[in-house]
């Protein structure tokens, strides 16, 4: 039995929210992939809270897309079982997103700690690993920084000739500019503070976005429950 009266309006609003959920799902996947690429370039991969968050975000985004598709089918066919399943799964997704938001806030300082440790490790590998060279040089050029705490950190790294810094530390990057450099010609600020702070602030942005999406999902759950109640009433009348 088709829904009537005010439930038609609820059904229409649910469709609008389902489209919003699909957009949010695609956005979450994009944010997760972007965060994973950034962390792959800045933090050595491992099972740490900071490196696992992007994976959770991607998984939640993919699951939200499937659940939104299920909800669309359930609303279109006015199927009781599909709508109940949709409401349950959407509630689970909302709980996971709230957990991700809390974890992002709790581990924001952990991201800085991880980056500090791993950047210094990459500095140690700089003279003997070409892949590390490209990663560190790209970070120093993009963020206009040099070393972990500051440019003097490179003094303990066996670069040739002795006493030089990577060319990527220079204000104007040219071949050999890091040899016999003058302090005013290089970036003095360290990369840990600049990049680590950027990573930490972006974790908070993701956490805030997750809470915002969770609020919209609460509306979706309410509308879905109203539609379920209407469909059930229709079955009882029949």
Tab-separated table of C-alpha atoms in Angstrom, residues 82-183:
chain	number	residue	atom	x	y	z
A	82	UNK	CA	14.877	-2.846	3.315
A	83	UNK	CA	13.930	0.311	5.183
A	84	UNK	CA	14.462	-1.309	8.593
A	85	UNK	CA	17.863	-2.620	7.448
A	86	UNK	CA	18.710	0.820	6.059
A	87	UNK	CA	17.873	2.527	9.377
A	88	UNK	CA	19.959	-0.004	11.343
A	89	UNK	CA	23.006	0.260	9.057
A	90	UNK	CA	22.782	4.045	8.947
A	91	UNK	CA	22.768	4.077	12.761
A	92	UNK	CA	25.910	1.908	12.797
A	93	UNK	CA	27.638	4.194	10.297
A	94	UNK	CA	26.747	7.223	12.402
A	95	UNK	CA	28.284	5.591	15.489
A	96	UNK	CA	31.465	4.757	13.557
A	97	UNK	CA	31.737	8.326	12.266
A	98	UNK	CA	31.337	9.730	15.770
A	99	UNK	CA	34.051	7.299	16.930
A	100	UNK	CA	36.334	8.448	14.066
A	101	UNK	CA	35.713	12.083	15.003
A	102	UNK	CA	36.598	11.396	18.643
A	103	UNK	CA	39.665	9.380	17.622
A	104	UNK	CA	40.776	12.210	15.322
A	105	UNK	CA	40.583	14.654	18.223
A	106	UNK	CA	42.229	12.330	20.751
A	107	UNK	CA	45.099	11.335	18.448
A	108	UNK	CA	45.782	14.785	16.972
A	109	UNK	CA	48.953	15.068	19.077
A	110	UNK	CA	49.873	11.477	18.229
A	111	UNK	CA	50.043	12.497	14.561
A	112	UNK	CA	52.681	15.104	15.434
A	113	UNK	CA	54.670	12.600	17.492
A	114	UNK	CA	54.598	10.008	14.711
A	115	UNK	CA	55.651	12.514	12.101
A	116	UNK	CA	58.557	13.797	14.228
A	117	UNK	CA	59.904	10.279	14.711
A	118	UNK	CA	59.459	9.197	11.109
A	119	UNK	CA	60.824	12.400	9.565
A	120	UNK	CA	64.028	12.053	11.595
A	121	UNK	CA	64.276	8.428	10.454
A	122	UNK	CA	63.905	9.545	6.845
A	123	UNK	CA	66.678	12.089	7.390
A	124	UNK	CA	68.960	9.245	8.536
A	125	UNK	CA	68.108	7.316	5.356
A	126	UNK	CA	68.551	10.361	3.109
A	127	UNK	CA	72.195	9.679	2.050
A	128	UNK	CA	71.512	6.025	1.117
A	129	UNK	CA	67.968	5.857	-0.292
A	130	UNK	CA	66.902	7.654	-3.480
A	131	UNK	CA	63.200	7.185	-2.694
A	132	UNK	CA	63.686	8.896	0.672
A	133	UNK	CA	65.578	11.706	-1.069
A	134	UNK	CA	62.619	12.466	-3.328
A	135	UNK	CA	60.127	12.367	-0.421
A	136	UNK	CA	62.154	14.618	1.888
A	137	UNK	CA	63.094	17.048	-0.890
A	138	UNK	CA	59.458	17.374	-1.962
A	139	UNK	CA	58.317	18.059	1.617
A	140	UNK	CA	61.061	20.635	2.242
A	141	UNK	CA	60.334	22.436	-1.017
A	142	UNK	CA	56.536	22.384	-0.683
A	143	UNK	CA	56.461	23.491	2.964
A	144	UNK	CA	59.530	25.755	2.764
A	145	UNK	CA	61.291	24.129	5.697
A	146	UNK	CA	64.621	22.474	6.449
A	147	UNK	CA	65.431	19.643	8.847
A	148	UNK	CA	63.240	18.318	11.655
A	149	UNK	CA	63.478	21.075	14.298
A	150	UNK	CA	65.601	23.406	12.095
A	151	UNK	CA	68.327	23.331	9.457
A	152	UNK	CA	71.066	22.427	11.993
A	153	UNK	CA	69.636	18.874	12.201
A	154	UNK	CA	71.390	18.139	8.899
A	155	UNK	CA	74.781	18.613	10.600
A	156	UNK	CA	74.494	15.102	12.075
A	157	UNK	CA	73.661	13.549	8.680
A	158	UNK	CA	76.700	12.382	6.618
A	159	UNK	CA	76.050	14.396	3.447
A	160	UNK	CA	78.795	15.054	0.916
A	161	UNK	CA	80.517	17.418	1.027
A	162	UNK	CA	80.438	17.668	4.808
A	163	UNK	CA	78.487	20.554	6.322
A	164	UNK	CA	76.023	20.976	3.468
A	165	UNK	CA	72.228	20.804	3.513
A	166	UNK	CA	69.974	19.374	0.784
A	167	UNK	CA	69.375	21.760	-2.093
A	168	UNK	CA	65.657	21.579	-1.258
A	169	UNK	CA	66.388	23.698	1.838
A	170	UNK	CA	67.309	26.696	-0.302
A	171	UNK	CA	64.956	29.623	-0.760
A	172	UNK	CA	65.791	29.521	-4.469
A	173	UNK	CA	66.448	25.873	-5.301
A	174	UNK	CA	69.338	25.378	-7.735
A	175	UNK	CA	71.866	22.607	-8.242
A	176	UNK	CA	74.464	22.727	-5.440
A	177	UNK	CA	72.869	25.655	-3.593
A	178	UNK	CA	73.057	23.705	-0.313
A	179	UNK	CA	76.878	23.613	-0.443
A	180	UNK	CA	78.639	26.386	1.491
A	181	UNK	CA	75.261	28.002	2.094
A	182	UNK	CA	74.487	31.206	3.924
A	183	UNK	CA	71.738	31.015	6.551
